[in-house]
Short mmCIF file of C-alpha atoms (C1' of nucleotides) in Angstrom, two decimals:
data_model
loop_
_atom_site.label_atom_id
_atom_site.label_comp_id
_atom_site.label_asym_id
_atom_site.label_seq_id
_atom_site.Cartn_x
_atom_site.Cartn_y
_atom_site.Cartn_z
CA MET A 1 88.63 25.84 38.88
CA GLU A 2 86.60 22.89 38.10
CA SER A 3 88.88 21.73 35.64
CA LEU A 4 91.89 21.74 37.76
CA LEU A 5 90.10 19.99 40.67
CA ASN A 6 89.07 17.19 38.04
CA HIS A 7 92.66 17.09 36.63
CA LEU A 8 94.00 16.57 40.04
CA LYS A 9 91.93 13.66 40.66
CA THR A 10 93.63 11.71 37.86
CA TYR A 11 96.87 11.90 39.85
CA TYR A 12 95.70 11.16 43.31
CA PRO A 13 92.35 11.79 45.14
CA ILE A 14 92.46 14.02 48.04
CA SER A 15 90.24 14.89 50.82
CA ARG A 16 87.27 17.37 50.94
CA GLU A 17 89.18 19.47 53.41
CA ALA A 18 92.45 19.35 51.55
CA ILE A 19 90.71 20.58 48.39
CA GLY A 20 89.01 23.50 50.36
CA ALA A 21 92.37 24.43 51.83
CA LEU A 22 94.11 24.17 48.41
CA ALA A 23 91.30 26.39 46.84
CA ASP A 24 91.77 28.93 49.24
CA CYS A 25 95.41 29.31 48.16
CA LEU A 26 94.63 29.52 44.44
CA GLN A 27 94.45 32.83 42.46
CA GLU A 28 93.18 33.01 39.01
CA LYS A 29 95.27 34.91 36.54
CA THR A 30 94.75 36.15 32.98
CA TYR A 31 97.39 36.99 30.51
CA ALA A 32 97.53 38.27 26.87
CA LYS A 33 99.43 36.81 24.06
CA SER A 34 103.28 37.32 24.07
CA ASP A 35 103.20 38.52 27.82
CA PHE A 36 105.73 36.88 30.05
CA LEU A 37 105.01 34.61 32.99
CA LEU A 38 108.49 34.84 33.95
CA LYS A 39 111.47 36.15 32.75
CA GLN A 40 115.02 34.86 33.25
CA GLY A 41 116.99 36.26 36.36
CA ARG A 42 113.73 36.37 38.47
CA VAL A 43 112.93 33.86 40.94
CA CYS A 44 109.81 31.75 39.95
CA ASP A 45 108.01 31.34 43.31
CA HIS A 46 104.62 30.14 41.91
CA PHE A 47 103.38 27.00 40.57
CA TYR A 48 100.78 27.07 37.82
CA PHE A 49 97.97 25.31 36.37
CA LEU A 50 97.07 26.38 32.70
CA GLN A 51 93.47 26.14 32.29
CA HIS A 52 93.26 27.81 29.24
CA GLY A 53 95.64 29.02 26.51
CA ALA A 54 99.32 28.18 25.57
CA LEU A 55 102.96 29.00 26.66
CA ARG A 56 106.28 28.22 25.95
CA GLY A 57 109.48 27.60 28.03
CA PHE A 58 112.66 28.78 26.53
CA TYR A 59 116.49 29.55 27.14
CA ASN A 60 118.46 32.44 25.74
CA ILE A 61 121.70 30.92 24.96
CA ASN A 62 124.39 32.52 22.69
CA ASP A 63 121.79 35.02 21.39
CA LYS A 64 119.66 32.25 20.38
CA GLU A 65 116.12 31.16 21.82
CA ILE A 66 115.94 27.46 22.84
CA THR A 67 112.39 26.61 23.15
CA HIS A 68 111.99 23.46 25.46
CA TRP A 69 108.59 22.74 26.18
CA PHE A 70 105.14 23.76 25.43
CA ALA A 71 101.99 23.90 27.62
CA PHE A 72 98.49 23.66 26.67
CA GLU A 73 95.09 23.66 28.58
CA ASN A 74 95.17 21.14 31.86
CA THR A 75 98.95 21.08 32.45
CA PHE A 76 100.87 22.27 35.29
CA VAL A 77 103.44 24.71 34.49
CA SER A 78 106.47 26.25 36.34
CA SER A 79 110.07 26.99 36.11
CA PHE A 80 110.87 23.90 37.81
CA HIS A 81 114.27 24.68 38.34
CA SER A 82 113.78 27.94 39.68
CA PHE A 83 110.72 27.15 41.71
CA THR A 84 112.15 23.92 43.55
CA THR A 85 115.68 25.48 44.20
CA GLY A 86 114.54 29.00 44.68
CA GLN A 87 117.43 30.14 42.63
CA PRO A 88 116.78 32.77 39.74
CA SER A 89 115.31 31.19 36.81
CA ILE A 90 117.57 30.81 33.57
CA GLU A 91 114.49 30.01 31.28
CA ASN A 92 111.80 32.39 30.35
CA ILE A 93 108.14 31.56 30.01
CA GLN A 94 105.86 33.52 27.57
CA PHE A 95 102.26 33.25 26.51
CA LEU A 96 101.55 31.99 22.94
CA GLU A 97 98.16 32.90 23.35
CA GLY A 98 95.83 34.66 25.65
CA SER A 99 95.48 32.43 28.62
CA ILE A 100 93.91 31.63 32.02
CA LEU A 101 95.81 30.15 34.83
CA TRP A 102 95.74 29.44 38.47
CA ALA A 103 98.52 30.14 40.47
CA ILE A 104 99.91 28.98 44.11
CA SER A 105 102.95 30.53 45.80
CA ARG A 106 105.66 28.16 46.94
CA LYS A 107 105.10 29.29 50.37
CA GLN A 108 101.72 28.39 50.47
CA LEU A 109 102.33 25.07 48.61
CA THR A 110 104.99 24.11 51.35
CA GLY A 111 102.12 25.17 54.08
CA LEU A 112 99.78 22.88 52.39
CA PHE A 113 102.44 20.14 52.58
CA ASP A 114 102.95 20.63 56.31
CA GLN A 115 99.01 20.58 56.81
CA PHE A 116 97.89 17.73 54.20
CA HIS A 117 100.31 15.00 54.05
CA GLU A 118 98.07 13.94 51.05
CA ILE A 119 98.63 16.99 49.22
CA GLU A 120 102.50 16.50 49.18
CA ARG A 121 101.73 13.00 47.96
CA LEU A 122 99.55 14.16 45.14
CA VAL A 123 102.54 16.64 44.12
CA ARG A 124 104.99 13.74 44.44
CA ILE A 125 102.93 11.88 42.03
CA ILE A 126 102.74 14.58 39.59
CA TYR A 127 106.38 15.15 39.73
CA GLU A 128 106.89 11.22 39.04
CA ARG A 129 104.79 11.46 35.84
CA TYR A 130 106.34 14.57 34.58
CA TYR A 131 109.92 13.09 35.25
CA VAL A 132 108.74 10.35 33.09
CA ARG A 133 107.23 12.31 30.43
CA LEU A 134 110.59 14.13 30.20
CA GLU A 135 113.02 11.17 29.99
CA GLU A 136 110.84 9.76 27.20
CA ARG A 137 110.94 13.03 25.20
CA TYR A 138 115.00 13.05 25.91
CA VAL A 139 115.47 9.36 24.43
CA ASN A 140 113.33 9.93 21.55
CA ALA A 141 115.65 13.21 20.83
CA GLN A 142 118.55 11.06 21.04
CA PHE A 143 118.18 8.17 18.37
CA LYS A 144 115.65 9.97 15.99
CA THR A 145 116.15 11.98 12.74
CA ALA A 146 114.72 15.54 12.75
CA ALA A 147 112.15 14.06 10.31
CA GLU A 148 111.20 11.27 12.36
CA LEU A 149 110.69 13.77 15.35
CA TYR A 150 108.41 15.96 13.32
CA ASN A 151 106.37 13.24 12.02
CA ASN A 152 106.02 11.95 15.72
CA LEU A 153 104.90 15.22 16.87
CA LEU A 154 102.54 15.50 14.01
CA GLU A 155 100.69 12.32 15.19
CA GLN A 156 100.80 12.86 18.84
CA SER A 157 100.24 16.48 19.20
CA PRO A 158 98.86 17.73 16.10
CA HIS A 159 97.22 20.79 17.92
CA ILE A 160 100.89 22.07 18.62
CA LEU A 161 101.30 22.78 14.84
CA GLU A 162 98.30 24.67 14.47
CA ARG A 163 98.88 26.87 17.59
CA VAL A 164 102.69 27.56 17.57
CA PRO A 165 104.93 29.15 14.96
CA LEU A 166 107.13 27.02 13.03
CA GLY A 167 110.41 28.86 14.36
CA TYR A 168 109.47 27.59 17.99
CA ILE A 169 108.83 24.02 16.94
CA SER A 170 112.14 23.77 15.00
CA SER A 171 114.00 25.09 18.24
CA TYR A 172 111.76 22.49 20.36
CA LEU A 173 113.06 19.79 18.00
CA GLY A 174 116.60 20.86 18.09
CA ILE A 175 116.69 21.81 14.52
CA THR A 176 116.75 24.77 12.36
CA PRO A 177 113.57 26.64 11.00
CA GLU A 178 115.10 26.01 7.59
CA THR A 179 115.56 22.46 7.88
CA LEU A 180 111.91 22.12 9.39
CA SER A 181 110.59 24.01 6.58
CA ARG A 182 112.31 21.46 4.13
CA ILE A 183 111.04 18.36 6.00
CA ARG A 184 107.46 19.88 5.84
CA LYS A 185 107.53 20.26 2.17
CA GLN A 186 108.54 16.67 1.80
CA ARG A 187 105.35 15.34 2.76
CA MET B 6 124.59 1.96 54.95
CA GLU B 7 126.38 4.96 56.69
CA SER B 8 126.97 6.53 53.31
CA LEU B 9 123.41 6.25 52.25
CA LEU B 10 122.20 7.97 55.58
CA ASN B 11 124.63 10.65 54.91
CA HIS B 12 123.66 11.21 51.54
CA LEU B 13 119.89 11.34 52.37
CA LYS B 14 120.66 14.28 55.00
CA THR B 15 122.09 16.25 51.79
CA TYR B 16 118.16 16.34 50.76
CA TYR B 17 116.14 16.48 53.71
CA PRO B 18 116.62 15.50 57.40
CA ILE B 19 114.55 12.87 58.88
CA SER B 20 113.94 11.85 62.40
CA ARG B 21 115.72 8.92 64.04
CA GLU B 22 112.39 7.00 64.24
CA ALA B 23 112.03 7.42 60.25
CA ILE B 24 115.72 6.41 59.84
CA GLY B 25 115.13 3.36 61.89
CA ALA B 26 112.28 2.24 60.01
CA LEU B 27 114.10 2.81 56.49
CA ALA B 28 116.88 0.89 57.91
CA ASP B 29 114.77 -2.06 58.47
CA CYS B 30 113.65 -2.30 55.01
CA LEU B 31 117.02 -1.83 53.23
CA GLN B 32 118.66 -4.86 51.87
CA GLU B 33 122.19 -4.93 50.82
CA LYS B 34 123.08 -6.42 47.40
CA THR B 35 126.28 -7.39 45.74
CA TYR B 36 126.70 -7.94 42.01
CA ALA B 37 129.34 -8.46 39.49
CA LYS B 38 130.50 -6.53 36.32
CA SER B 39 128.16 -7.20 33.16
CA ASP B 40 125.49 -8.48 35.57
CA PHE B 41 121.74 -7.18 35.00
CA LEU B 42 120.09 -5.24 37.72
CA LEU B 43 116.98 -5.21 35.35
CA LYS B 44 116.06 -6.45 31.82
CA GLN B 45 113.67 -4.80 29.64
CA GLY B 46 110.33 -6.52 29.96
CA ARG B 47 110.43 -7.05 33.83
CA VAL B 48 108.91 -4.69 36.24
CA CYS B 49 111.36 -2.78 38.18
CA ASP B 50 109.87 -2.94 41.69
CA HIS B 51 112.87 -1.69 43.75
CA PHE B 52 114.64 1.81 44.30
CA TYR B 53 118.30 1.31 44.79
CA PHE B 54 121.01 3.37 46.25
CA LEU B 55 124.43 2.62 44.89
CA GLN B 56 127.03 2.42 47.51
CA HIS B 57 129.98 1.14 45.31
CA GLY B 58 130.22 0.73 41.78
CA ALA B 59 128.90 1.81 38.52
CA LEU B 60 125.90 1.18 36.30
CA ARG B 61 124.26 2.20 33.14
CA GLY B 62 120.59 2.30 31.96
CA PHE B 63 120.13 1.68 28.11
CA TYR B 64 117.27 0.94 25.77
CA ASN B 65 117.13 -1.54 23.11
CA ILE B 66 115.86 0.39 20.05
CA ASN B 67 116.09 -1.28 16.38
CA ASP B 68 118.91 -3.48 17.18
CA LYS B 69 120.88 -0.67 18.90
CA GLU B 70 121.65 0.00 22.43
CA ILE B 71 120.92 3.72 23.45
CA THR B 72 122.80 4.39 26.90
CA HIS B 73 120.83 7.23 28.41
CA TRP B 74 122.40 7.39 31.89
CA PHE B 75 125.31 6.18 34.11
CA ALA B 76 125.43 6.16 37.86
CA PHE B 77 128.44 5.94 40.21
CA GLU B 78 128.80 5.88 43.89
CA ASN B 79 126.09 7.69 46.23
CA THR B 80 123.33 8.03 43.80
CA PHE B 81 119.85 6.63 43.53
CA VAL B 82 118.95 4.05 40.78
CA SER B 83 115.96 2.71 39.49
CA SER B 84 114.01 2.43 36.16
CA PHE B 85 112.09 5.29 37.16
CA HIS B 86 109.36 4.78 34.33
CA SER B 87 108.56 1.25 35.52
CA PHE B 88 109.03 1.92 39.33
CA THR B 89 106.69 4.70 39.49
CA THR B 90 104.08 3.31 37.16
CA GLY B 91 104.24 -0.55 37.88
CA GLN B 92 104.51 -1.10 34.15
CA PRO B 93 107.26 -3.50 32.55
CA SER B 94 110.41 -1.65 32.06
CA ILE B 95 111.54 -0.64 28.50
CA GLU B 96 115.00 -0.03 29.77
CA ASN B 97 117.84 -2.45 30.91
CA ILE B 98 120.05 -1.65 33.68
CA GLN B 99 123.58 -3.26 33.79
CA PHE B 100 126.59 -3.10 35.79
CA LEU B 101 129.78 -1.64 34.78
CA GLU B 102 131.80 -2.87 37.57
CA GLY B 103 131.51 -5.17 40.63
CA SER B 104 129.05 -3.08 42.83
CA ILE B 105 127.18 -2.86 46.25
CA LEU B 106 123.74 -1.34 46.52
CA TRP B 107 120.96 -1.05 48.92
CA ALA B 108 117.40 -1.96 47.97
CA ILE B 109 113.85 -1.17 48.92
CA SER B 110 110.76 -2.55 47.44
CA ARG B 111 108.25 -0.24 46.24
CA LYS B 112 105.69 -1.96 48.73
CA GLN B 113 108.06 -1.06 51.69
CA LEU B 114 108.71 2.57 50.22
CA THR B 115 104.80 3.23 50.27
CA GLY B 116 104.60 1.73 53.30
CA LEU B 117 107.04 4.15 54.67
CA PHE B 118 105.26 6.95 52.84
CA ASP B 119 101.87 5.92 54.84
CA GLN B 120 103.76 5.76 58.12
CA PHE B 121 106.18 8.63 57.64
CA HIS B 122 105.12 12.09 56.00
CA GLU B 123 108.85 13.09 56.38
CA ILE B 124 109.93 10.16 54.28
CA GLU B 125 107.65 10.98 51.49
CA ARG B 126 108.95 14.45 51.81
CA LEU B 127 112.44 13.36 51.38
CA VAL B 128 111.48 11.40 48.34
CA ARG B 129 109.61 14.33 47.00
CA ILE B 130 112.79 16.40 47.27
CA ILE B 131 115.11 13.60 45.69
CA TYR B 132 112.61 13.55 42.73
CA GLU B 133 112.66 17.37 42.48
CA ARG B 134 116.65 17.33 42.20
CA TYR B 135 116.44 14.64 39.75
CA TYR B 136 114.12 16.44 37.40
CA VAL B 137 116.27 19.35 37.43
CA ARG B 138 119.30 17.60 36.43
CA LEU B 139 117.51 15.75 33.47
CA GLU B 140 116.17 18.78 32.33
CA GLU B 141 119.84 20.65 32.18
CA ARG B 142 121.01 17.65 30.52
CA TYR B 143 118.38 17.47 27.79
CA VAL B 144 118.47 21.32 27.18
CA ASN B 145 122.52 21.07 26.74
CA ALA B 146 122.02 18.03 24.38
CA GLN B 147 119.68 20.35 22.24
CA PHE B 148 122.05 23.23 21.33
CA LYS B 149 125.54 21.83 21.69
CA THR B 150 127.72 20.15 19.03
CA ALA B 151 128.86 16.64 19.74
CA ALA B 152 132.23 18.04 20.54
CA GLU B 153 131.07 20.47 23.20
CA LEU B 154 129.16 17.73 24.61
CA TYR B 155 132.15 15.70 25.04
CA ASN B 156 134.31 18.43 26.43
CA ASN B 157 131.73 19.28 29.01
CA LEU B 158 131.71 15.92 29.76
CA LEU B 159 135.37 15.91 30.35
CA GLU B 160 135.34 18.79 32.72
CA GLN B 161 132.19 17.89 34.60
CA SER B 162 132.51 14.33 34.96
CA PRO B 163 136.16 13.02 34.11
CA HIS B 164 135.46 9.87 35.89
CA ILE B 165 133.19 8.62 33.53
CA LEU B 166 135.66 8.57 30.66
CA GLU B 167 138.19 6.34 32.82
CA ARG B 168 135.36 3.93 33.99
CA VAL B 169 133.06 3.53 31.05
CA PRO B 170 133.88 2.04 27.64
CA LEU B 171 133.82 4.43 24.71
CA GLY B 172 130.89 2.97 22.71
CA TYR B 173 128.50 3.66 25.91
CA ILE B 174 129.77 7.31 26.26
CA SER B 175 129.00 7.82 22.48
CA SER B 176 125.75 6.50 23.00
CA TYR B 177 125.02 8.66 25.93
CA LEU B 178 126.08 11.76 23.91
CA GLY B 179 123.91 10.64 20.84
CA ILE B 180 126.57 10.33 18.50
CA THR B 181 128.15 7.26 16.79
CA PRO B 182 131.50 5.69 18.36
CA GLU B 183 133.54 6.80 15.58
CA THR B 184 132.40 10.31 15.68
CA LEU B 185 133.43 10.25 19.37
CA SER B 186 136.98 8.61 18.54
CA ARG B 187 137.41 11.22 16.18
CA ILE B 188 136.62 14.08 18.46
CA ARG B 189 138.78 12.54 20.95
CA LYS B 190 141.81 12.58 18.67
CA GLN B 191 141.42 16.21 18.06
CA ARG B 192 142.50 17.37 21.58
"C1'" DT C 16 151.80 -16.61 27.10
"C1'" DC C 17 148.75 -17.04 23.09
"C1'" DC C 18 144.22 -16.92 21.08
"C1'" DT C 19 140.23 -15.07 20.56
"C1'" DG C 20 136.62 -11.95 20.27
"C1'" DT C 21 135.42 -7.18 21.17
"C1'" DT C 22 136.48 -2.47 21.30
"C1'" DT C 23 138.46 1.39 19.29
"C1'" DT C 24 140.77 3.65 15.51
"C1'" DT C 25 141.30 4.70 10.86
"C1'" DG C 26 139.72 5.74 5.93
"C1'" DA C 27 136.62 6.96 2.32
"C1'" DT C 28 132.29 8.16 1.20
"C1'" DA C 29 127.18 9.75 1.79
"C1'" DA C 30 123.56 11.45 4.06
"C1'" DT C 31 121.99 14.91 7.11
"C1'" DT C 32 121.62 19.50 8.88
"C1'" DG C 33 123.41 24.28 9.32
"C1'" DT C 34 124.48 28.97 7.53
"C1'" DC C 35 123.74 32.85 5.11
"C1'" DA C 36 121.37 35.37 1.79
"C1'" DA C 37 117.35 36.43 -0.83
"C1'" DA C 38 112.60 35.89 -2.24
"C1'" DT C 39 107.94 35.23 -0.87
"C1'" DC C 40 104.17 34.94 2.02
"C1'" DG C 41 100.85 36.41 5.69
"C1'" DG C 42 98.99 39.21 9.33
"C1'" DC C 43 98.26 43.64 11.14
"C1'" DC C 44 98.07 48.63 11.34
"C1'" DC C 45 96.75 52.96 9.29
"C1'" DG D 17 93.49 48.64 -0.03
"C1'" DG D 18 98.48 49.70 0.74
"C1'" DG D 19 102.46 49.39 3.26
"C1'" DC D 20 105.49 47.19 6.40
"C1'" DC D 21 107.51 44.08 9.30
"C1'" DG D 22 108.41 39.36 10.95
"C1'" DA D 23 107.91 34.62 9.57
"C1'" DT D 24 108.64 31.22 6.35
"C1'" DT D 25 110.31 29.17 1.94
"C1'" DT D 26 113.89 28.40 -1.33
"C1'" DG D 27 118.71 28.33 -2.89
"C1'" DA D 28 123.58 27.37 -2.87
"C1'" DC D 29 127.04 25.91 -0.33
"C1'" DA D 30 129.90 24.36 4.11
"C1'" DA D 31 130.01 21.64 8.14
"C1'" DT D 32 128.95 18.06 10.86
"C1'" DT D 33 127.82 13.42 11.62
"C1'" DA D 34 126.70 8.85 10.00
"C1'" DT D 35 127.77 4.48 7.41
"C1'" DC D 36 130.46 0.79 5.91
"C1'" DA D 37 134.74 -1.72 5.85
"C1'" DA D 38 138.98 -2.78 7.42
"C1'" DA D 39 143.09 -2.45 10.33
"C1'" DA D 40 144.79 -1.86 15.17
"C1'" DA D 41 144.59 -2.20 20.13
"C1'" DC D 42 143.02 -4.21 24.03
"C1'" DA D 43 141.24 -7.63 27.65
"C1'" DG D 44 139.84 -12.01 29.24
"C1'" DG D 45 140.14 -16.86 29.05
"C1'" DA D 46 142.64 -21.38 28.05
#
DNA sequence: TCCTGTTTTTGATAATTGTCAAATCGGCCC
DNA sequence: GGGCCGATTTGACAATTATCAAAAACAGGA
């Protein structure tokens, strides 16, 4: 829990009372490699903080899996679409490693929003940052070649390559496993 | 202003007082076609509602313009990255038509957040929706061919094609103008 | 209306990436 | 350690898209 609270501070500091109320809502959960945190068709009614481990979010489209994000320790995780709209999820979330996370339900979170303006502000700021990151990623994908994307990934997030099977990474980059394998060989 | 207030209601209804305070902060602005709402390098310290007209956001990368979004009437507009972080913008925002918009400064908006919890909630919800839309667009771009992307655009936003030069649309789809021109011919 | 500069189209060719199939590698269970 | 299954690599080929150059279409200003 300590690492979560420290992480929150980097976005917006909240009062002791708010921290206490938040802590009361958090539930610790443990999962094994390959478990699913969420399957498509179900509503995602929790917001998570990944304390330790790794996950991926993927869509099942035309019999193909499209991995569109990875998460590692000290990040927030949810099926954003499903969590915020309350509609069934179109994405799946699966563990790449044994993991530990903290969960809060939508109901509890909205309750905290009502009780503590500052918690809603904190979350608003978190959303902002996540939006900006997504935008960056998108623009990159739009004008870079597969090789450039891969090399950028190598520089910026070398840990991904050690912890994630190549097939997922290629999907994440929007290319086939064969193409990624060939790009890799060239270096 | 009426259309803005109506639009806000579709996200989250706020009190008469909050509406009044918000209205006091809003400034109406008019621009001509080809004007810039924002140039890269400057800080975007306003959040806008586009009442009438059209704009595009684009990056200048390696001497090329990468258009990554369009906006039409009844949408919110800003350089999200710059507005939320306060850093100089890396994107440009330009008018595609003569336009009318309402503006609020960051300072005024954060002031409203402090004064009215409900306004911060409203904006939090707006951010959520915009995030989800961006995510959808991104995933689509990742697994569809250029022709599919174009046809989807035709179905979902036919107005874009009538109001935006082809060159901007091709950039938006992540392909060259030549390729888009050829896709178009096939139909 | 004509001129001019920009946008779009067309053509030829090259580069990039995808597809399908087979071979190889690597981890895991017995 | 042997066998098996899935993941990764390799190869041959096809499809898609980019690039460069030139022609045609279009739009705005004089």
